[in-house]
């Protein structure tokens, strides 16, 4: 079984991006800039944002974090986004989710210029992705896609089963694999026989939020299994895939942690650089 090392893949990607940023600096005499807005003091969000900032600095991006207390008014955040939209030194804007209840997530997402939407959540980017046009792609599915392609560069005709249909993961994952000519089945909580669906798959991407949902006997030999899940349990952080069981059957499998997670941040940097490049044309 191939253990898909997301940490290593992310480090390689950051190295490539660092090189690209150096070249862009020579060509344009400026570097891409990423601005992250962090609202409130949720510990996981703070950790994510710190990691994003650290990685952005590592590849040479100009990075900035704007912090607001939980009580910040929605209007203040929207006005700041408008200001960043106009700022030529800012290539990408990310508002760390989740947001406090009094702030309308969709309004925030739709205020970010689609050309600076490094998360790929703006409806314009969602539409472009599903139409097969150029767009920002949500970072986690993009990371999954790159990991799958490392194991199997030619996905033509492969049967992919996506477990979970969230806007963040399942749906964009489906679009990326469709573009690669996979035959994609998207499953969810109302799917009648999830095991039977998974047993058909050459590729499984599990993005559910249920610890070790995907079992060893759900996976046929030679399947590539990507585990997006991050679940806190008594035995620590586990994914949506039963790692010990599935590793006996799968052709390749991502561990949790150390699989998809590191790629997510590296893809955020990639998206920032792509936004910068598109803005220079
Ligand atoms: P989400 O928005 O809660 O969506 C979960 C999806 O799973 C829904 O479509 C839901 O179906 C489906 N589902 C629930 N129970 C199911 C079942 N028994 N069988 C099949 N499908 C079922 O979750 P998300 O935001 O996509 O996140 C999923 C997991 O990924 C979480 O553990 C999260 O922490 C993790 N995550 C990891 C990263 C990373 O960087 N590694 C990034 C983001 C998220 P319905 O639509 O029918 O409700």
GROMACS .gro file of C-alpha atoms and ligand atoms in nm:
model
  329
    1UNK     CA    1   0.000   0.000   0.000
    2UNK     CA    2   0.119   0.350  -0.083
    3UNK     CA    3   0.101   0.580   0.217
    4UNK     CA    4   0.029   0.918   0.060
    5UNK     CA    5   0.255   1.157   0.246
    6UNK     CA    6   0.070   1.489   0.244
    7UNK     CA    7   0.337   1.659   0.451
    8UNK     CA    8   0.604   1.575   0.198
    9UNK     CA    9   0.383   1.665  -0.099
   10UNK     CA   10   0.295   1.998   0.064
   11UNK     CA   11   0.663   2.074   0.133
   12UNK     CA   12   0.744   2.000  -0.232
   13UNK     CA   13   0.460   2.222  -0.349
   14UNK     CA   14   0.573   2.506  -0.120
   15UNK     CA   15   0.922   2.472  -0.263
   16UNK     CA   16   0.785   2.504  -0.619
   17UNK     CA   17   0.574   2.803  -0.514
   18UNK     CA   18   0.871   2.970  -0.349
   19UNK     CA   19   1.061   2.939  -0.672
   20UNK     CA   20   0.766   3.082  -0.865
   21UNK     CA   21   0.735   3.379  -0.627
   22UNK     CA   22   1.104   3.458  -0.681
   23UNK     CA   23   1.048   3.458  -1.057
   24UNK     CA   24   0.736   3.674  -1.026
   25UNK     CA   25   0.928   3.923  -0.816
   26UNK     CA   26   1.190   3.954  -1.089
   27UNK     CA   27   0.925   3.987  -1.360
   28UNK     CA   28   0.684   4.230  -1.190
   29UNK     CA   29   0.897   4.383  -0.914
   30UNK     CA   30   0.632   4.283  -0.658
   31UNK     CA   31   0.508   3.969  -0.486
   32UNK     CA   32   0.158   3.824  -0.439
   33UNK     CA   33  -0.014   3.930  -0.118
   34UNK     CA   34  -0.250   3.729   0.101
   35UNK     CA   35  -0.473   3.896   0.360
   36UNK     CA   36  -0.656   3.684   0.615
   37UNK     CA   37  -0.936   3.821   0.829
   38UNK     CA   38  -0.975   3.645   1.163
   39UNK     CA   39  -1.281   3.717   1.375
   40UNK     CA   40  -1.304   3.605   1.737
   41UNK     CA   41  -1.077   3.387   1.947
   42UNK     CA   42  -1.169   3.029   1.852
   43UNK     CA   43  -0.851   2.829   1.913
   44UNK     CA   44  -0.865   2.609   1.598
   45UNK     CA   45  -0.918   2.918   1.379
   46UNK     CA   46  -0.625   3.091   1.545
   47UNK     CA   47  -0.404   2.789   1.482
   48UNK     CA   48  -0.514   2.763   1.118
   49UNK     CA   49  -0.449   3.131   1.060
   50UNK     CA   50  -0.107   3.116   1.227
   51UNK     CA   51  -0.012   2.822   1.005
   52UNK     CA   52  -0.137   3.001   0.695
   53UNK     CA   53   0.068   3.309   0.782
   54UNK     CA   54   0.380   3.102   0.852
   55UNK     CA   55   0.349   2.912   0.523
   56UNK     CA   56   0.281   3.232   0.327
   57UNK     CA   57   0.596   3.390   0.467
   58UNK     CA   58   0.793   3.075   0.394
   59UNK     CA   59   0.719   3.095   0.020
   60UNK     CA   60   0.782   3.469   0.011
   61UNK     CA   61   0.427   3.604  -0.014
   62UNK     CA   62   0.336   3.933   0.146
   63UNK     CA   63   0.103   3.825   0.421
   64UNK     CA   64  -0.119   4.013   0.661
   65UNK     CA   65  -0.367   3.904   0.927
   66UNK     CA   66  -0.643   4.143   1.030
   67UNK     CA   67  -0.801   4.050   1.364
   68UNK     CA   68  -1.141   4.154   1.497
   69UNK     CA   69  -1.310   4.066   1.824
   70UNK     CA   70  -1.618   3.842   1.824
   71UNK     CA   71  -1.837   4.146   1.874
   72UNK     CA   72  -1.728   4.320   1.552
   73UNK     CA   73  -2.017   4.454   1.343
   74UNK     CA   74  -2.084   4.291   1.008
   75UNK     CA   75  -2.065   4.634   0.843
   76UNK     CA   76  -1.706   4.684   0.964
   77UNK     CA   77  -1.597   4.353   0.813
   78UNK     CA   78  -1.772   4.419   0.482
   79UNK     CA   79  -1.617   4.766   0.459
   80UNK     CA   80  -1.272   4.620   0.525
   81UNK     CA   81  -1.325   4.364   0.248
   82UNK     CA   82  -1.429   4.644   0.009
   83UNK     CA   83  -1.111   4.828   0.100
   84UNK     CA   84  -0.898   4.516   0.039
   85UNK     CA   85  -1.077   4.457  -0.294
   86UNK     CA   86  -0.940   4.793  -0.411
   87UNK     CA   87  -0.590   4.741  -0.269
   88UNK     CA   88  -0.355   4.645  -0.551
   89UNK     CA   89  -0.102   4.492  -0.310
   90UNK     CA   90  -0.362   4.235  -0.199
   91UNK     CA   91  -0.395   3.942  -0.443
   92UNK     CA   92  -0.603   3.716  -0.222
   93UNK     CA   93  -0.851   3.767   0.063
   94UNK     CA   94  -0.959   3.492   0.300
   95UNK     CA   95  -1.207   3.529   0.584
   96UNK     CA   96  -1.147   3.246   0.830
   97UNK     CA   97  -1.463   3.043   0.897
   98UNK     CA   98  -1.666   2.984   1.109
   99UNK     CA   99  -1.799   3.334   1.172
  100UNK     CA  100  -1.992   3.459   1.475
  101UNK     CA  101  -2.369   3.408   1.434
  102UNK     CA  102  -2.450   3.777   1.377
  103UNK     CA  103  -2.233   3.788   1.064
  104UNK     CA  104  -2.387   3.659   0.742
  105UNK     CA  105  -2.134   3.414   0.595
  106UNK     CA  106  -2.277   3.431   0.243
  107UNK     CA  107  -2.272   3.812   0.244
  108UNK     CA  108  -1.907   3.803   0.346
  109UNK     CA  109  -1.819   3.549   0.076
  110UNK     CA  110  -2.002   3.747  -0.192
  111UNK     CA  111  -1.836   4.076  -0.095
  112UNK     CA  112  -1.490   3.938  -0.174
  113UNK     CA  113  -1.402   4.009  -0.538
  114UNK     CA  114  -1.416   3.675  -0.725
  115UNK     CA  115  -1.069   3.753  -0.862
  116UNK     CA  116  -0.934   3.772  -0.502
  117UNK     CA  117  -1.139   3.483  -0.363
  118UNK     CA  118  -0.858   3.243  -0.271
  119UNK     CA  119  -1.100   3.006  -0.100
  120UNK     CA  120  -1.303   2.960  -0.418
  121UNK     CA  121  -1.632   3.001  -0.231
  122UNK     CA  122  -1.775   3.295  -0.429
  123UNK     CA  123  -2.073   3.183  -0.644
  124UNK     CA  124  -1.891   3.315  -0.950
  125UNK     CA  125  -1.598   3.079  -0.884
  126UNK     CA  126  -1.832   2.793  -0.796
  127UNK     CA  127  -2.012   2.847  -1.129
  128UNK     CA  128  -1.690   2.877  -1.326
  129UNK     CA  129  -1.556   2.556  -1.175
  130UNK     CA  130  -1.873   2.364  -1.257
  131UNK     CA  131  -1.873   2.507  -1.611
  132UNK     CA  132  -1.513   2.399  -1.659
  133UNK     CA  133  -1.379   2.756  -1.680
  134UNK     CA  134  -1.079   2.902  -1.504
  135UNK     CA  135  -1.155   2.972  -1.137
  136UNK     CA  136  -1.020   2.959  -0.785
  137UNK     CA  137  -1.079   2.607  -0.654
  138UNK     CA  138  -1.147   2.544  -0.282
  139UNK     CA  139  -0.815   2.456  -0.120
  140UNK     CA  140  -0.899   2.120   0.042
  141UNK     CA  141  -1.043   1.948  -0.268
  142UNK     CA  142  -0.763   2.099  -0.476
  143UNK     CA  143  -0.514   1.940  -0.235
  144UNK     CA  144  -0.695   1.605  -0.259
  145UNK     CA  145  -0.691   1.627  -0.637
  146UNK     CA  146  -0.316   1.691  -0.647
  147UNK     CA  147  -0.253   1.396  -0.414
  148UNK     CA  148  -0.467   1.166  -0.630
  149UNK     CA  149  -0.282   1.279  -0.943
  150UNK     CA  150   0.052   1.198  -0.778
  151UNK     CA  151  -0.056   0.836  -0.738
  152UNK     CA  152  -0.246   0.808  -1.066
  153UNK     CA  153  -0.173   1.072  -1.330
  154UNK     CA  154  -0.429   0.934  -1.576
  155UNK     CA  155  -0.777   0.932  -1.424
  156UNK     CA  156  -0.961   0.876  -1.752
  157UNK     CA  157  -1.266   0.656  -1.696
  158UNK     CA  158  -1.193   0.587  -1.329
  159UNK     CA  159  -1.492   0.541  -1.102
  160UNK     CA  160  -1.480   0.791  -0.817
  161UNK     CA  161  -1.709   0.790  -0.515
  162UNK     CA  162  -1.726   1.108  -0.311
  163UNK     CA  163  -1.864   1.063   0.038
  164UNK     CA  164  -2.018   1.394   0.151
  165UNK     CA  165  -2.169   1.670  -0.062
  166UNK     CA  166  -2.060   1.989   0.115
  167UNK     CA  167  -1.990   2.307  -0.082
  168UNK     CA  168  -1.649   2.310   0.082
  169UNK     CA  169  -1.539   1.958  -0.011
  170UNK     CA  170  -1.768   1.707  -0.182
  171UNK     CA  171  -1.914   1.925  -0.457
  172UNK     CA  172  -1.591   2.090  -0.580
  173UNK     CA  173  -1.415   1.752  -0.554
  174UNK     CA  174  -1.679   1.612  -0.789
  175UNK     CA  175  -1.615   1.888  -1.042
  176UNK     CA  176  -1.238   1.837  -1.035
  177UNK     CA  177  -1.268   1.463  -1.096
  178UNK     CA  178  -1.534   1.508  -1.365
  179UNK     CA  179  -1.292   1.737  -1.547
  180UNK     CA  180  -1.042   1.448  -1.538
  181UNK     CA  181  -1.302   1.224  -1.707
  182UNK     CA  182  -1.382   1.019  -1.398
  183UNK     CA  183  -1.729   0.875  -1.360
  184UNK     CA  184  -1.830   1.035  -1.033
  185UNK     CA  185  -2.089   0.926  -0.778
  186UNK     CA  186  -2.162   1.172  -0.502
  187UNK     CA  187  -2.301   1.022  -0.184
  188UNK     CA  188  -2.444   1.175   0.134
  189UNK     CA  189  -2.640   1.101   0.450
  190UNK     CA  190  -2.947   0.978   0.256
  191UNK     CA  191  -2.753   0.740   0.030
  192UNK     CA  192  -2.917   0.397   0.058
  193UNK     CA  193  -2.616   0.165   0.051
  194UNK     CA  194  -2.291   0.352   0.101
  195UNK     CA  195  -2.084   0.036   0.131
  196UNK     CA  196  -2.208  -0.091  -0.207
  197UNK     CA  197  -2.129   0.247  -0.368
  198UNK     CA  198  -1.778   0.250  -0.219
  199UNK     CA  199  -1.711  -0.105  -0.335
  200UNK     CA  200  -1.753   0.016  -0.696
  201UNK     CA  201  -1.488   0.284  -0.657
  202UNK     CA  202  -1.137   0.316  -0.799
  203UNK     CA  203  -1.109   0.638  -0.600
  204UNK     CA  204  -1.285   0.724  -0.274
  205UNK     CA  205  -1.277   1.071  -0.122
  206UNK     CA  206  -1.434   1.077   0.226
  207UNK     CA  207  -1.535   1.420   0.358
  208UNK     CA  208  -1.802   1.350   0.615
  209UNK     CA  209  -1.700   1.425   0.972
  210UNK     CA  210  -1.780   1.079   1.112
  211UNK     CA  211  -1.483   0.899   1.271
  212UNK     CA  212  -1.372   0.590   1.074
  213UNK     CA  213  -1.696   0.563   0.876
  214UNK     CA  214  -1.534   0.396   0.574
  215UNK     CA  215  -1.447   0.038   0.668
  216UNK     CA  216  -1.197  -0.210   0.529
  217UNK     CA  217  -1.462  -0.424   0.357
  218UNK     CA  218  -1.604  -0.114   0.180
  219UNK     CA  219  -1.289  -0.083  -0.029
  220UNK     CA  220  -1.187  -0.310  -0.313
  221UNK     CA  221  -0.826  -0.385  -0.395
  222UNK     CA  222  -0.643  -0.113  -0.584
  223UNK     CA  223  -0.860   0.175  -0.469
  224UNK     CA  224  -0.706   0.515  -0.395
  225UNK     CA  225  -0.858   0.644  -0.071
  226UNK     CA  226  -0.838   1.008   0.033
  227UNK     CA  227  -0.944   1.088   0.388
  228UNK     CA  228  -1.049   1.451   0.440
  229UNK     CA  229  -1.202   1.398   0.785
  230UNK     CA  230  -1.059   1.553   1.100
  231UNK     CA  231  -1.239   1.412   1.404
  232UNK     CA  232  -1.144   1.453   1.767
  233UNK     CA  233  -1.194   1.124   1.953
  234UNK     CA  234  -1.076   0.962   2.277
  235UNK     CA  235  -0.790   0.805   2.084
  236UNK     CA  236  -0.688   1.137   1.932
  237UNK     CA  237  -0.750   1.287   1.588
  238UNK     CA  238  -0.883   1.034   1.338
  239UNK     CA  239  -1.020   1.063   0.985
  240UNK     CA  240  -1.342   0.945   0.821
  241UNK     CA  241  -1.166   0.627   0.711
  242UNK     CA  242  -1.074   0.333   0.932
  243UNK     CA  243  -0.703   0.358   0.859
  244UNK     CA  244  -0.590   0.021   1.001
  245UNK     CA  245  -0.858  -0.177   0.816
  246UNK     CA  246  -0.856   0.016   0.488
  247UNK     CA  247  -0.476   0.015   0.460
  248UNK     CA  248  -0.497  -0.365   0.419
  249UNK     CA  249  -0.702  -0.327   0.099
  250UNK     CA  250  -0.633   0.009  -0.058
  251UNK     CA  251  -0.378   0.079  -0.328
  252UNK     CA  252  -0.302   0.414  -0.164
  253UNK     CA  253  -0.431   0.598   0.141
  254UNK     CA  254  -0.381   0.935   0.311
  255UNK     CA  255  -0.310   0.930   0.685
  256UNK     CA  256  -0.482   1.162   0.933
  257UNK     CA  257  -0.305   1.375   1.037
  258UNK     CA  258  -0.036   1.429   0.775
  259UNK     CA  259  -0.244   1.368   0.463
  260UNK     CA  260  -0.489   1.619   0.321
  261UNK     CA  261  -0.443   1.883   0.596
  262UNK     CA  262  -0.095   2.008   0.497
  263UNK     CA  263  -0.196   2.021   0.130
  264UNK     CA  264  -0.490   2.248   0.210
  265UNK     CA  265  -0.262   2.529   0.326
  266UNK     CA  266  -0.015   2.480   0.042
  267UNK     CA  267  -0.307   2.508  -0.203
  268UNK     CA  268  -0.414   2.836  -0.043
  269UNK     CA  269  -0.071   2.973  -0.130
  270UNK     CA  270  -0.104   2.830  -0.480
  271UNK     CA  271  -0.442   3.001  -0.521
  272UNK     CA  272  -0.298   3.333  -0.403
  273UNK     CA  273  -0.023   3.311  -0.664
  274UNK     CA  274  -0.276   3.218  -0.935
  275UNK     CA  275  -0.492   3.520  -0.841
  276UNK     CA  276  -0.184   3.743  -0.861
  277UNK     CA  277  -0.087   3.608  -1.203
  278UNK     CA  278  -0.438   3.654  -1.343
  279UNK     CA  279  -0.442   4.013  -1.214
  280UNK     CA  280  -0.123   4.096  -1.406
  281UNK     CA  281  -0.267   4.008  -1.747
  282LIG     P1  282  -2.014   1.901   0.629
  282LIG     O1  283  -2.037   2.032   0.566
  282LIG     O2  284  -2.069   1.873   0.763
  282LIG     O3  285  -2.069   1.790   0.528
  282LIG     C1  286  -2.068   1.654   0.562
  282LIG     C2  287  -2.127   1.575   0.450
  282LIG     O4  288  -2.126   1.439   0.491
  282LIG     C3  289  -2.271   1.609   0.418
  282LIG     O5  290  -2.290   1.615   0.278
  282LIG     C4  291  -2.351   1.494   0.477
  282LIG     O6  292  -2.468   1.459   0.407
  282LIG     C5  293  -2.253   1.380   0.465
  282LIG     N1  294  -2.283   1.274   0.560
  282LIG     C6  295  -2.316   1.285   0.691
  282LIG     N2  296  -2.338   1.164   0.744
  282LIG     C7  297  -2.319   1.075   0.645
  282LIG     C8  298  -2.328   0.935   0.637
  282LIG     N3  299  -2.361   0.858   0.742
  282LIG     N4  300  -2.303   0.876   0.518
  282LIG     C9  301  -2.268   0.950   0.412
  282LIG     N5  302  -2.258   1.084   0.412
  282LIG    C10  303  -2.284   1.145   0.529
  282LIG     O7  304  -1.858   1.866   0.638
  282LIG     P2  305  -1.731   1.924   0.560
  282LIG     O8  306  -1.714   2.068   0.590
  282LIG     O9  307  -1.730   1.879   0.418
  282LIG    O10  308  -1.615   1.846   0.639
  282LIG    C11  309  -1.607   1.705   0.640
  282LIG    C12  310  -1.490   1.660   0.724
  282LIG    O11  311  -1.370   1.714   0.667
  282LIG    C13  312  -1.490   1.711   0.869
  282LIG    O12  313  -1.432   1.611   0.951
  282LIG    C14  314  -1.397   1.832   0.863
  282LIG    O13  315  -1.336   1.859   0.988
  282LIG    C15  316  -1.296   1.786   0.763
  282LIG     N6  317  -1.224   1.892   0.693
  282LIG    C16  318  -1.091   1.875   0.675
  282LIG    C17  319  -1.018   1.969   0.606
  282LIG    C18  320  -0.871   1.945   0.585
  282LIG    O14  321  -0.798   2.038   0.552
  282LIG     N7  322  -0.823   1.823   0.601
  282LIG    C19  323  -1.079   2.084   0.556
  282LIG    C20  324  -1.216   2.098   0.572
  282LIG    C21  325  -1.288   2.001   0.640
  282LIG     P3  326  -2.598   1.557   0.395
  282LIG    O15  327  -2.560   1.660   0.293
  282LIG    O16  328  -2.704   1.466   0.350
  282LIG    O17  329  -2.620   1.615   0.530
   0.00000   0.00000   0.00000
